[in-house]
PDB file of C-alpha atoms in Angstrom:
ATOM      1  CA  MET A  20      93.260 212.950  52.885  1.00 64.00           C
ATOM      2  CA  LYS A  21      95.323 210.214  51.393  1.00 74.00           C
ATOM      3  CA  THR A  22      93.927 206.677  51.429  1.00 80.00           C
ATOM      4  CA  ALA A  23      96.311 203.934  50.434  1.00 81.00           C
ATOM      5  CA  PRO A  24      95.671 200.234  50.790  1.00 83.00           C
ATOM      6  CA  ARG A  25      97.122 198.850  53.958  1.00 83.00           C
ATOM      7  CA  SER A  26      99.724 196.132  53.461  1.00 87.00           C
ATOM      8  CA  VAL A  27      98.974 192.879  55.218  1.00 88.00           C
ATOM      9  CA  LYS A  28     101.650 190.272  55.793  1.00 91.00           C
ATOM     10  CA  LEU A  29     101.155 186.660  54.753  1.00 91.00           C
ATOM     11  CA  SER A  30     101.509 185.510  58.367  1.00 91.00           C
ATOM     12  CA  THR A  31      98.536 187.707  59.346  1.00 91.00           C
ATOM     13  CA  ILE A  32      96.396 186.165  56.601  1.00 87.00           C
ATOM     14  CA  LEU A  33      97.372 182.622  57.640  1.00 88.00           C
ATOM     15  CA  ASN A  34      96.639 183.362  61.320  1.00 91.00           C
ATOM     16  CA  THR A  35      93.196 184.684  60.398  1.00 88.00           C
ATOM     17  CA  LEU A  36      92.482 181.547  58.324  1.00 87.00           C
ATOM     18  CA  LYS A  37      93.632 179.343  61.231  1.00 90.00           C
ATOM     19  CA  LYS A  38      91.129 181.028  63.571  1.00 92.00           C
ATOM     20  CA  ARG A  39      88.226 180.148  61.204  1.00 89.00           C
ATOM     21  CA  PRO A  40      89.142 176.794  59.572  1.00 89.00           C
ATOM     22  CA  ILE A  41      85.575 175.840  58.600  1.00 91.00           C
ATOM     23  CA  SER A  42      84.939 179.127  56.792  1.00 89.00           C
ATOM     24  CA  ALA A  43      88.325 178.928  55.083  1.00 88.00           C
ATOM     25  CA  THR A  44      87.655 175.347  53.929  1.00 91.00           C
ATOM     26  CA  ILE A  45      84.190 176.211  52.596  1.00 92.00           C
ATOM     27  CA  GLY A  46      85.576 179.230  50.764  1.00 90.00           C
ATOM     28  CA  PHE A  47      88.435 177.237  49.270  1.00 90.00           C
ATOM     29  CA  LEU A  48      86.158 174.384  48.151  1.00 92.00           C
ATOM     30  CA  SER A  49      83.606 176.777  46.693  1.00 94.00           C
ATOM     31  CA  MET A  50      86.363 178.060  44.411  1.00 93.00           C
ATOM     32  CA  LEU A  51      88.032 174.703  43.684  1.00 94.00           C
ATOM     33  CA  ILE A  52      84.986 172.537  42.851  1.00 95.00           C
ATOM     34  CA  PRO A  53      83.699 174.671  39.924  1.00 94.00           C
ATOM     35  CA  VAL A  54      87.203 174.856  38.453  1.00 94.00           C
ATOM     36  CA  VAL A  55      87.512 171.055  38.566  1.00 95.00           C
ATOM     37  CA  ILE A  56      84.033 170.533  37.074  1.00 95.00           C
ATOM     38  CA  ILE A  57      84.646 173.038  34.259  1.00 95.00           C
ATOM     39  CA  THR A  58      88.013 171.420  33.472  1.00 94.00           C
ATOM     40  CA  ILE A  59      86.428 167.961  33.266  1.00 94.00           C
ATOM     41  CA  LEU A  60      83.594 169.219  31.039  1.00 92.00           C
ATOM     42  CA  ILE A  61      86.017 170.979  28.699  1.00 90.00           C
ATOM     43  CA  ILE A  62      88.068 167.799  28.348  1.00 88.00           C
ATOM     44  CA  VAL A  63      84.990 165.631  27.723  1.00 87.00           C
ATOM     45  CA  PHE A  64      83.362 167.948  25.180  1.00 83.00           C
ATOM     46  CA  SER A  65      86.593 168.637  23.320  1.00 80.00           C
ATOM     47  CA  SER A  66      87.171 164.895  22.916  1.00 76.00           C
ATOM     48  CA  LEU A  67      83.755 164.412  21.324  1.00 73.00           C
ATOM     49  CA  GLY A  68      84.117 164.746  17.599  1.00 63.00           C
ATOM     50  CA  ASN A  69      81.664 165.403  14.840  1.00 61.00           C
ATOM     51  CA  ASP A  70      80.373 162.186  13.294  1.00 58.00           C
ATOM     52  CA  VAL A  71      80.061 163.673   9.796  1.00 58.00           C
ATOM     53  CA  PRO A  72      83.332 164.483   8.024  1.00 59.00           C
ATOM     54  CA  SER A  73      83.967 168.075   6.989  1.00 68.00           C
ATOM     55  CA  VAL A  74      84.094 168.654   3.243  1.00 71.00           C
ATOM     56  CA  ASP A  75      85.258 171.515   1.015  1.00 75.00           C
ATOM     57  CA  PHE A  76      82.124 171.538  -1.179  1.00 75.00           C
ATOM     58  CA  ASP A  77      83.429 173.869  -3.880  1.00 79.00           C
ATOM     59  CA  GLN A  78      86.640 171.915  -4.382  1.00 80.00           C
ATOM     60  CA  VAL A  79      84.905 168.515  -4.467  1.00 78.00           C
ATOM     61  CA  HIS A  80      82.235 169.835  -6.835  1.00 78.00           C
ATOM     62  CA  SER A  81      84.746 171.376  -9.263  1.00 83.00           C
ATOM     63  CA  LYS A  82      87.591 168.826  -9.154  1.00 85.00           C
ATOM     64  CA  GLY A  83      85.798 165.649  -8.069  1.00 82.00           C
ATOM     65  CA  THR A  84      84.941 162.602 -10.150  1.00 84.00           C
ATOM     66  CA  SER A  85      81.406 161.231 -10.369  1.00 86.00           C
ATOM     67  CA  LYS A  86      80.830 157.784  -8.896  1.00 87.00           C
ATOM     68  CA  THR A  87      77.902 155.577  -7.983  1.00 88.00           C
ATOM     69  CA  ALA A  88      77.415 154.739  -4.312  1.00 89.00           C
ATOM     70  CA  GLN A  89      75.032 152.431  -2.496  1.00 90.00           C
ATOM     71  CA  VAL A  90      73.035 153.623   0.524  1.00 90.00           C
ATOM     72  CA  ILE A  91      73.689 151.435   3.574  1.00 91.00           C
ATOM     73  CA  ASP A  92      71.870 153.413   6.279  1.00 89.00           C
ATOM     74  CA  ILE A  93      69.628 156.445   6.709  1.00 88.00           C
ATOM     75  CA  GLU A  94      69.633 158.042  10.145  1.00 87.00           C
ATOM     76  CA  THR A  95      67.537 160.993  11.334  1.00 86.00           C
ATOM     77  CA  GLN A  96      68.990 163.168  14.083  1.00 85.00           C
ATOM     78  CA  TYR A  97      66.056 163.956  16.347  1.00 85.00           C
ATOM     79  CA  ASN A  98      68.173 165.881  18.864  1.00 84.00           C
ATOM     80  CA  ILE A  99      68.744 168.676  16.308  1.00 81.00           C
ATOM     81  CA  SER A 100      66.067 170.787  14.640  1.00 81.00           C
ATOM     82  CA  ILE A 101      66.583 173.588  12.124  1.00 81.00           C
ATOM     83  CA  ASN A 102      63.379 175.397  11.133  1.00 83.00           C
ATOM     84  CA  ASP A 103      61.418 172.404  12.463  1.00 83.00           C
ATOM     85  CA  VAL A 104      63.341 170.024  10.176  1.00 83.00           C
ATOM     86  CA  HIS A 105      65.527 167.253  11.581  1.00 85.00           C
ATOM     87  CA  PRO A 106      68.721 166.595   9.588  1.00 85.00           C
ATOM     88  CA  THR A 107      69.216 163.183   8.039  1.00 86.00           C
ATOM     89  CA  ILE A 108      72.560 161.415   7.733  1.00 87.00           C
ATOM     90  CA  ILE A 109      72.938 159.209   4.667  1.00 88.00           C
ATOM     91  CA  HIS A 110      75.562 156.472   5.080  1.00 91.00           C
ATOM     92  CA  TYR A 111      76.854 155.007   1.815  1.00 91.00           C
ATOM     93  CA  THR A 112      79.653 152.932   0.331  1.00 91.00           C
ATOM     94  CA  TYR A 113      81.423 153.366  -2.973  1.00 89.00           C
ATOM     95  CA  ASP A 114      84.252 151.736  -4.907  1.00 87.00           C
ATOM     96  CA  ASN A 115      87.416 153.838  -5.126  1.00 83.00           C
ATOM     97  CA  ASN A 116      89.903 152.036  -7.378  1.00 83.00           C
ATOM     98  CA  GLY A 117      89.012 148.604  -6.009  1.00 84.00           C
ATOM     99  CA  GLN A 118      88.765 149.736  -2.391  1.00 87.00           C
ATOM    100  CA  ILE A 119      85.325 149.943  -0.735  1.00 88.00           C
ATOM    101  CA  ILE A 120      84.968 153.268   1.119  1.00 86.00           C
ATOM    102  CA  THR A 121      82.199 154.153   3.582  1.00 88.00           C
ATOM    103  CA  SER A 122      81.163 157.785   4.033  1.00 86.00           C
ATOM    104  CA  LYS A 123      78.338 159.963   5.399  1.00 86.00           C
ATOM    105  CA  TYR A 124      76.437 163.018   4.201  1.00 83.00           C
ATOM    106  CA  ARG A 125      74.092 165.182   6.300  1.00 84.00           C
ATOM    107  CA  VAL A 126      71.125 166.840   4.588  1.00 84.00           C
ATOM    108  CA  LEU A 127      68.053 168.892   5.489  1.00 83.00           C
ATOM    109  CA  GLU A 128      66.050 168.212   2.341  1.00 78.00           C
ATOM    110  CA  GLU A 129      63.286 165.860   3.472  1.00 78.00           C
ATOM    111  CA  ARG A 130      61.387 165.930   0.183  1.00 79.00           C
ATOM    112  CA  LYS A 131      64.369 164.921  -1.931  1.00 78.00           C
ATOM    113  CA  ILE A 132      65.279 161.945   0.250  1.00 78.00           C
ATOM    114  CA  GLU A 133      61.841 160.727   1.351  1.00 77.00           C
ATOM    115  CA  ASN A 134      61.844 157.992  -1.345  1.00 80.00           C
ATOM    116  CA  LEU A 135      65.475 157.036  -0.683  1.00 82.00           C
ATOM    117  CA  GLU A 136      65.829 153.568   0.810  1.00 84.00           C
ATOM    118  CA  ILE A 137      68.671 151.331   1.967  1.00 88.00           C
ATOM    119  CA  GLY A 138      70.236 149.608  -1.033  1.00 86.00           C
ATOM    120  CA  ASP A 139      69.435 152.405  -3.501  1.00 85.00           C
ATOM    121  CA  ASP A 140      72.155 153.742  -5.773  1.00 87.00           C
ATOM    122  CA  ILE A 141      73.030 157.440  -5.541  1.00 87.00           C
ATOM    123  CA  GLU A 142      75.397 159.638  -7.528  1.00 87.00           C
ATOM    124  CA  ILE A 143      78.293 161.161  -5.601  1.00 87.00           C
ATOM    125  CA  LYS A 144      81.395 163.192  -6.380  1.00 87.00           C
ATOM    126  CA  GLU A 145      84.680 162.211  -4.769  1.00 85.00           C
ATOM    127  CA  PHE A 146      87.916 164.183  -4.480  1.00 83.00           C
ATOM    128  CA  GLU A 147      90.858 163.116  -2.287  1.00 82.00           C
ATOM    129  CA  GLY A 148      88.640 161.100   0.067  1.00 77.00           C
ATOM    130  CA  SER A 149      85.948 163.780   0.476  1.00 80.00           C
ATOM    131  CA  THR A 150      82.535 163.114  -1.046  1.00 83.00           C
ATOM    132  CA  ILE A 151      79.271 164.934  -1.692  1.00 83.00           C
ATOM    133  CA  VAL A 152      75.936 163.561  -2.859  1.00 83.00           C
ATOM    134  CA  LEU A 153      74.866 165.046  -6.177  1.00 82.00           C
ATOM    135  CA  GLY A 154      71.369 166.464  -6.436  1.00 76.00           C
ATOM    136  CA  LEU A 155      71.247 167.558  -2.802  1.00 72.00           C
ATOM    137  CA  ASN A 156      71.976 171.107  -1.784  1.00 61.00           C
ATOM    138  CA  LEU A 157      74.403 172.275   0.853  1.00 51.00           C
ATOM    139  CA  THR A 158      74.440 170.198   4.001  1.00 48.00           C
ATOM    140  CA  ILE A 159      74.607 171.626   7.496  1.00 43.00           C
ATOM    141  CA  LEU A 160      78.028 171.871   9.039  1.00 39.00           C
ATOM    142  CA  VAL A 161      78.464 171.370  12.720  1.00 35.00           C
TER     143      VAL A 161
END
């Protein structure tokens, strides 16, 4: 026995939907609302950027020049935890050929920065606008 799907005309589908307008509306909205919400969330989350600049560590370490920077802020991110350690963002300024530049560096090494205070001088390496703090291991990249 041969079973093939029966072809249904568009007018038949529309007539069936007209007989049950409430069910058709609920079905249409139950498909449309999640699509709209997902689209809005994708737009919002894609517009949020990372607050710490991305850095090519190997290139900055090999080709960068050493400079002295001054710590202007130390911020702990309590909404993130890696192995029960909250990352810390070190904000600092440095002089780049007479121009004062502000940058950030995210670290997980609590012991190495526990004595670091605002106003302290730190050693950094700078290459083409990207910087790393010397003496601190690899930061976390988000």
